């Protein structure tokens, strides 16, 4: 598989960045994500490194569970109204939650599955947490079409909840462990 043959986020970014007037997802997402956020059980300033890692692993699992199952309202609830998304093959920048969710609906739902390969979590004083790792993308029904990429996600803790404010996905290639 070549470096650009099957990566889900290139389609997301092209759709979001290159299309003005993308069909908006229901405003229900905007309203509900403020009323049904990913609540924090504890301020990260009071967490040990192990507790913070467990918290971010749970956030990652919930976020990508919604991504994989095409639960768009839940997926959208992880992001603030405005966020940043960057991809090594397509660029990126600022976008709205509605643009991201609409692009996921059009380009990802039922077509791409994400699995976490590895993760590291670092506290970010007076902000929240930085998550780094490797994730694997595959296409359901196509056994040999998968690849790994590194990622960085910046989680902001604000008013008792977590927001995913910055996403970077880069170094897209064959699986890092060489398995197919």
PDB file of C-alpha atoms in Angstrom:
ATOM      1  CA  UNK A   1       0.000   0.000   0.000  1.00  0.00           C
ATOM      2  CA  UNK A   2       1.368   3.445  -0.882  1.00  0.00           C
ATOM      3  CA  UNK A   3       1.584   6.285   1.547  1.00  0.00           C
ATOM      4  CA  UNK A   4      -1.553   8.025   0.269  1.00  0.00           C
ATOM      5  CA  UNK A   5      -3.789   5.141  -0.735  1.00  0.00           C
ATOM      6  CA  UNK A   6      -6.124   4.600   2.176  1.00  0.00           C
ATOM      7  CA  UNK A   7      -5.984   7.218   4.841  1.00  0.00           C
ATOM      8  CA  UNK A   8      -9.305   8.404   6.186  1.00  0.00           C
ATOM      9  CA  UNK A   9      -8.350  11.848   7.340  1.00  0.00           C
ATOM     10  CA  UNK A  10      -7.249  13.040   3.884  1.00  0.00           C
ATOM     11  CA  UNK A  11     -10.836  12.694   2.761  1.00  0.00           C
ATOM     12  CA  UNK A  12     -12.087  14.443   5.871  1.00  0.00           C
ATOM     13  CA  UNK A  13      -9.793  17.394   5.443  1.00  0.00           C
ATOM     14  CA  UNK A  14     -10.342  17.729   1.717  1.00  0.00           C
ATOM     15  CA  UNK A  15     -14.073  17.736   2.274  1.00  0.00           C
ATOM     16  CA  UNK A  16     -13.920  20.171   5.161  1.00  0.00           C
ATOM     17  CA  UNK A  17     -11.269  22.512   3.838  1.00  0.00           C
ATOM     18  CA  UNK A  18     -12.253  22.456   0.174  1.00  0.00           C
ATOM     19  CA  UNK A  19     -16.014  22.596   0.278  1.00  0.00           C
ATOM     20  CA  UNK A  20     -17.892  25.678   1.338  1.00  0.00           C
ATOM     21  CA  UNK A  21     -21.496  25.105   2.232  1.00  0.00           C
ATOM     22  CA  UNK A  22     -21.042  21.511   3.325  1.00  0.00           C
ATOM     23  CA  UNK A  23     -24.350  20.186   4.543  1.00  0.00           C
ATOM     24  CA  UNK A  24     -24.571  21.160   8.189  1.00  0.00           C
ATOM     25  CA  UNK A  25     -25.226  18.512  10.774  1.00  0.00           C
ATOM     26  CA  UNK A  26     -28.265  19.214  12.893  1.00  0.00           C
ATOM     27  CA  UNK A  27     -27.890  22.092  15.308  1.00  0.00           C
ATOM     28  CA  UNK A  28     -28.851  19.535  17.927  1.00  0.00           C
ATOM     29  CA  UNK A  29     -25.164  18.570  18.073  1.00  0.00           C
ATOM     30  CA  UNK A  30     -24.180  22.118  18.979  1.00  0.00           C
ATOM     31  CA  UNK A  31     -26.805  22.397  21.682  1.00  0.00           C
ATOM     32  CA  UNK A  32     -26.412  18.923  23.113  1.00  0.00           C
ATOM     33  CA  UNK A  33     -22.639  18.982  23.248  1.00  0.00           C
ATOM     34  CA  UNK A  34     -22.871  21.872  25.673  1.00  0.00           C
ATOM     35  CA  UNK A  35     -25.433  20.045  27.826  1.00  0.00           C
ATOM     36  CA  UNK A  36     -24.057  16.486  27.594  1.00  0.00           C
ATOM     37  CA  UNK A  37     -20.284  16.932  27.638  1.00  0.00           C
ATOM     38  CA  UNK A  38     -17.608  14.459  28.553  1.00  0.00           C
ATOM     39  CA  UNK A  39     -17.703  15.197  32.261  1.00  0.00           C
ATOM     40  CA  UNK A  40     -14.553  14.930  34.331  1.00  0.00           C
ATOM     41  CA  UNK A  41     -14.639  13.135  37.647  1.00  0.00           C
ATOM     42  CA  UNK A  42     -11.610  15.013  38.921  1.00  0.00           C
ATOM     43  CA  UNK A  43      -9.606  18.119  38.039  1.00  0.00           C
ATOM     44  CA  UNK A  44      -6.387  17.038  36.258  1.00  0.00           C
ATOM     45  CA  UNK A  45      -4.392  19.253  38.665  1.00  0.00           C
ATOM     46  CA  UNK A  46      -5.415  16.781  41.386  1.00  0.00           C
ATOM     47  CA  UNK A  47      -4.639  13.642  39.352  1.00  0.00           C
ATOM     48  CA  UNK A  48      -1.576  11.462  39.504  1.00  0.00           C
ATOM     49  CA  UNK A  49       0.116  10.717  36.180  1.00  0.00           C
ATOM     50  CA  UNK A  50      -1.501   7.235  36.239  1.00  0.00           C
ATOM     51  CA  UNK A  51      -4.977   8.714  36.840  1.00  0.00           C
ATOM     52  CA  UNK A  52      -4.501  11.215  34.021  1.00  0.00           C
ATOM     53  CA  UNK A  53      -3.390   8.433  31.666  1.00  0.00           C
ATOM     54  CA  UNK A  54      -6.416   6.319  32.602  1.00  0.00           C
ATOM     55  CA  UNK A  55      -8.710   9.310  32.047  1.00  0.00           C
ATOM     56  CA  UNK A  56      -7.283  10.122  28.610  1.00  0.00           C
ATOM     57  CA  UNK A  57      -7.360   6.454  27.573  1.00  0.00           C
ATOM     58  CA  UNK A  58     -11.067   6.429  28.453  1.00  0.00           C
ATOM     59  CA  UNK A  59     -11.650   9.640  26.499  1.00  0.00           C
ATOM     60  CA  UNK A  60      -9.808   8.190  23.488  1.00  0.00           C
ATOM     61  CA  UNK A  61     -11.784   4.934  23.661  1.00  0.00           C
ATOM     62  CA  UNK A  62     -15.105   6.794  23.924  1.00  0.00           C
ATOM     63  CA  UNK A  63     -14.220   9.241  21.132  1.00  0.00           C
ATOM     64  CA  UNK A  64     -13.146   6.554  18.681  1.00  0.00           C
ATOM     65  CA  UNK A  65     -15.918   4.199  19.737  1.00  0.00           C
ATOM     66  CA  UNK A  66     -18.291   6.906  18.510  1.00  0.00           C
ATOM     67  CA  UNK A  67     -16.117   7.403  15.383  1.00  0.00           C
ATOM     68  CA  UNK A  68     -16.135   3.677  14.568  1.00  0.00           C
ATOM     69  CA  UNK A  69     -19.876   3.274  15.264  1.00  0.00           C
ATOM     70  CA  UNK A  70     -20.842   6.476  13.439  1.00  0.00           C
ATOM     71  CA  UNK A  71     -22.467   7.949  16.561  1.00  0.00           C
ATOM     72  CA  UNK A  72     -22.183  11.494  15.271  1.00  0.00           C
ATOM     73  CA  UNK A  73     -23.786  13.337  18.177  1.00  0.00           C
ATOM     74  CA  UNK A  74     -21.523  11.585  20.659  1.00  0.00           C
ATOM     75  CA  UNK A  75     -18.471  12.102  18.421  1.00  0.00           C
ATOM     76  CA  UNK A  76     -19.249  15.818  18.086  1.00  0.00           C
ATOM     77  CA  UNK A  77     -19.632  16.233  21.837  1.00  0.00           C
ATOM     78  CA  UNK A  78     -15.875  15.778  22.334  1.00  0.00           C
ATOM     79  CA  UNK A  79     -14.997  18.916  20.367  1.00  0.00           C
ATOM     80  CA  UNK A  80     -15.449  22.612  21.139  1.00  0.00           C
ATOM     81  CA  UNK A  81     -17.253  24.834  18.651  1.00  0.00           C
ATOM     82  CA  UNK A  82     -13.911  25.637  16.977  1.00  0.00           C
ATOM     83  CA  UNK A  83     -10.930  23.296  16.809  1.00  0.00           C
ATOM     84  CA  UNK A  84      -7.723  22.633  14.893  1.00  0.00           C
ATOM     85  CA  UNK A  85      -7.098  19.534  12.793  1.00  0.00           C
ATOM     86  CA  UNK A  86      -3.863  18.804  10.916  1.00  0.00           C
ATOM     87  CA  UNK A  87      -2.909  15.928   8.629  1.00  0.00           C
ATOM     88  CA  UNK A  88       0.507  15.343   7.061  1.00  0.00           C
ATOM     89  CA  UNK A  89      -0.888  14.470   3.645  1.00  0.00           C
ATOM     90  CA  UNK A  90      -3.575  17.116   3.268  1.00  0.00           C
ATOM     91  CA  UNK A  91      -2.716  20.010   5.546  1.00  0.00           C
ATOM     92  CA  UNK A  92      -5.327  21.348   7.874  1.00  0.00           C
ATOM     93  CA  UNK A  93      -6.114  24.202  10.142  1.00  0.00           C
ATOM     94  CA  UNK A  94      -9.033  25.653  12.008  1.00  0.00           C
ATOM     95  CA  UNK A  95     -12.521  24.279  11.465  1.00  0.00           C
ATOM     96  CA  UNK A  96     -15.831  24.072  13.234  1.00  0.00           C
ATOM     97  CA  UNK A  97     -17.206  21.055  15.029  1.00  0.00           C
ATOM     98  CA  UNK A  98     -20.078  20.945  12.524  1.00  0.00           C
ATOM     99  CA  UNK A  99     -17.667  20.817   9.573  1.00  0.00           C
ATOM    100  CA  UNK A 100     -15.718  17.975  11.162  1.00  0.00           C
ATOM    101  CA  UNK A 101     -18.827  15.957  12.014  1.00  0.00           C
ATOM    102  CA  UNK A 102     -20.291  16.466   8.539  1.00  0.00           C
ATOM    103  CA  UNK A 103     -17.026  15.285   6.967  1.00  0.00           C
ATOM    104  CA  UNK A 104     -16.944  12.216   9.226  1.00  0.00           C
ATOM    105  CA  UNK A 105     -20.522  11.427   8.209  1.00  0.00           C
ATOM    106  CA  UNK A 106     -19.758  11.700   4.504  1.00  0.00           C
ATOM    107  CA  UNK A 107     -16.285  10.171   4.350  1.00  0.00           C
ATOM    108  CA  UNK A 108     -15.742   7.871   7.331  1.00  0.00           C
ATOM    109  CA  UNK A 109     -18.993   6.279   8.534  1.00  0.00           C
ATOM    110  CA  UNK A 110     -19.025   2.612   7.555  1.00  0.00           C
ATOM    111  CA  UNK A 111     -15.829   2.999   5.541  1.00  0.00           C
ATOM    112  CA  UNK A 112     -13.028   3.316   8.099  1.00  0.00           C
ATOM    113  CA  UNK A 113     -12.238   1.751  11.482  1.00  0.00           C
ATOM    114  CA  UNK A 114      -9.647   3.093  13.938  1.00  0.00           C
ATOM    115  CA  UNK A 115      -7.786   1.052  16.567  1.00  0.00           C
ATOM    116  CA  UNK A 116      -5.373   2.381  19.155  1.00  0.00           C
ATOM    117  CA  UNK A 117      -1.915   0.779  18.917  1.00  0.00           C
ATOM    118  CA  UNK A 118      -0.025   2.730  21.582  1.00  0.00           C
ATOM    119  CA  UNK A 119      -0.503   5.767  23.803  1.00  0.00           C
ATOM    120  CA  UNK A 120       1.418   8.131  26.059  1.00  0.00           C
ATOM    121  CA  UNK A 121      -0.157  10.898  28.119  1.00  0.00           C
ATOM    122  CA  UNK A 122       1.525  14.009  29.470  1.00  0.00           C
ATOM    123  CA  UNK A 123       0.080  16.640  31.806  1.00  0.00           C
ATOM    124  CA  UNK A 124      -0.166  20.162  30.370  1.00  0.00           C
ATOM    125  CA  UNK A 125      -0.151  22.616  33.264  1.00  0.00           C
ATOM    126  CA  UNK A 126      -3.171  24.929  33.344  1.00  0.00           C
ATOM    127  CA  UNK A 127      -4.574  23.305  30.185  1.00  0.00           C
ATOM    128  CA  UNK A 128      -5.193  19.567  30.480  1.00  0.00           C
ATOM    129  CA  UNK A 129      -3.341  16.743  28.784  1.00  0.00           C
ATOM    130  CA  UNK A 130      -1.340  15.902  25.688  1.00  0.00           C
ATOM    131  CA  UNK A 131      -1.973  12.472  24.178  1.00  0.00           C
ATOM    132  CA  UNK A 132       0.502  10.950  21.732  1.00  0.00           C
ATOM    133  CA  UNK A 133       0.592   7.554  20.151  1.00  0.00           C
ATOM    134  CA  UNK A 134       0.057   5.361  17.130  1.00  0.00           C
ATOM    135  CA  UNK A 135      -3.300   4.443  15.664  1.00  0.00           C
ATOM    136  CA  UNK A 136      -4.223   1.959  12.957  1.00  0.00           C
ATOM    137  CA  UNK A 137      -6.878   2.570  10.315  1.00  0.00           C
ATOM    138  CA  UNK A 138      -8.522  -0.197   8.347  1.00  0.00           C
ATOM    139  CA  UNK A 139     -11.405  -0.503   5.956  1.00  0.00           C
ATOM    140  CA  UNK A 140     -14.116  -2.958   7.029  1.00  0.00           C
ATOM    141  CA  UNK A 141     -14.328  -5.886   4.633  1.00  0.00           C
ATOM    142  CA  UNK A 142     -10.881  -5.301   3.141  1.00  0.00           C
ATOM    143  CA  UNK A 143      -8.471  -7.462   5.139  1.00  0.00           C
ATOM    144  CA  UNK A 144      -5.222  -6.179   3.674  1.00  0.00           C
ATOM    145  CA  UNK A 145      -5.999  -2.464   3.537  1.00  0.00           C
ATOM    146  CA  UNK A 146      -4.692  -0.916   6.733  1.00  0.00           C
ATOM    147  CA  UNK A 147      -1.965   1.393   7.880  1.00  0.00           C
ATOM    148  CA  UNK A 148      -0.591   3.115  10.930  1.00  0.00           C
ATOM    149  CA  UNK A 149      -0.064   6.767  11.731  1.00  0.00           C
ATOM    150  CA  UNK A 150       1.251   8.717  14.667  1.00  0.00           C
ATOM    151  CA  UNK A 151      -0.986  11.235  16.367  1.00  0.00           C
ATOM    152  CA  UNK A 152      -1.014  14.060  18.881  1.00  0.00           C
ATOM    153  CA  UNK A 153      -4.211  15.193  20.579  1.00  0.00           C
ATOM    154  CA  UNK A 154      -4.471  18.137  22.936  1.00  0.00           C
ATOM    155  CA  UNK A 155      -7.213  17.777  25.556  1.00  0.00           C
ATOM    156  CA  UNK A 156      -8.416  20.891  27.368  1.00  0.00           C
ATOM    157  CA  UNK A 157      -9.969  20.620  30.822  1.00  0.00           C
ATOM    158  CA  UNK A 158     -12.462  23.429  31.311  1.00  0.00           C
ATOM    159  CA  UNK A 159     -15.371  23.891  33.706  1.00  0.00           C
ATOM    160  CA  UNK A 160     -15.439  20.258  34.798  1.00  0.00           C
ATOM    161  CA  UNK A 161     -15.222  18.638  31.371  1.00  0.00           C
ATOM    162  CA  UNK A 162     -12.758  17.680  28.642  1.00  0.00           C
ATOM    163  CA  UNK A 163     -12.589  19.120  25.109  1.00  0.00           C
ATOM    164  CA  UNK A 164     -10.416  17.824  22.277  1.00  0.00           C
ATOM    165  CA  UNK A 165      -9.065  21.104  20.873  1.00  0.00           C
ATOM    166  CA  UNK A 166      -6.191  20.094  18.578  1.00  0.00           C
ATOM    167  CA  UNK A 167      -5.656  16.917  16.543  1.00  0.00           C
ATOM    168  CA  UNK A 168      -2.559  16.103  14.477  1.00  0.00           C
ATOM    169  CA  UNK A 169      -2.230  12.896  12.452  1.00  0.00           C
ATOM    170  CA  UNK A 170       1.081  12.281  10.689  1.00  0.00           C
ATOM    171  CA  UNK A 171       3.658   9.756   9.462  1.00  0.00           C
ATOM    172  CA  UNK A 172       1.071   7.635   7.657  1.00  0.00           C
ATOM    173  CA  UNK A 173       2.591   4.330   6.556  1.00  0.00           C
ATOM    174  CA  UNK A 174       2.345   0.554   6.713  1.00  0.00           C
ATOM    175  CA  UNK A 175       1.619  -0.970  10.157  1.00  0.00           C
ATOM    176  CA  UNK A 176       4.515  -0.258  12.521  1.00  0.00           C
ATOM    177  CA  UNK A 177       4.726  -3.883  13.657  1.00  0.00           C
ATOM    178  CA  UNK A 178       4.786  -5.109  10.050  1.00  0.00           C
ATOM    179  CA  UNK A 179       1.649  -7.229  10.461  1.00  0.00           C
ATOM    180  CA  UNK A 180      -1.074  -7.257   7.827  1.00  0.00           C
TER     181      UNK A 180
END
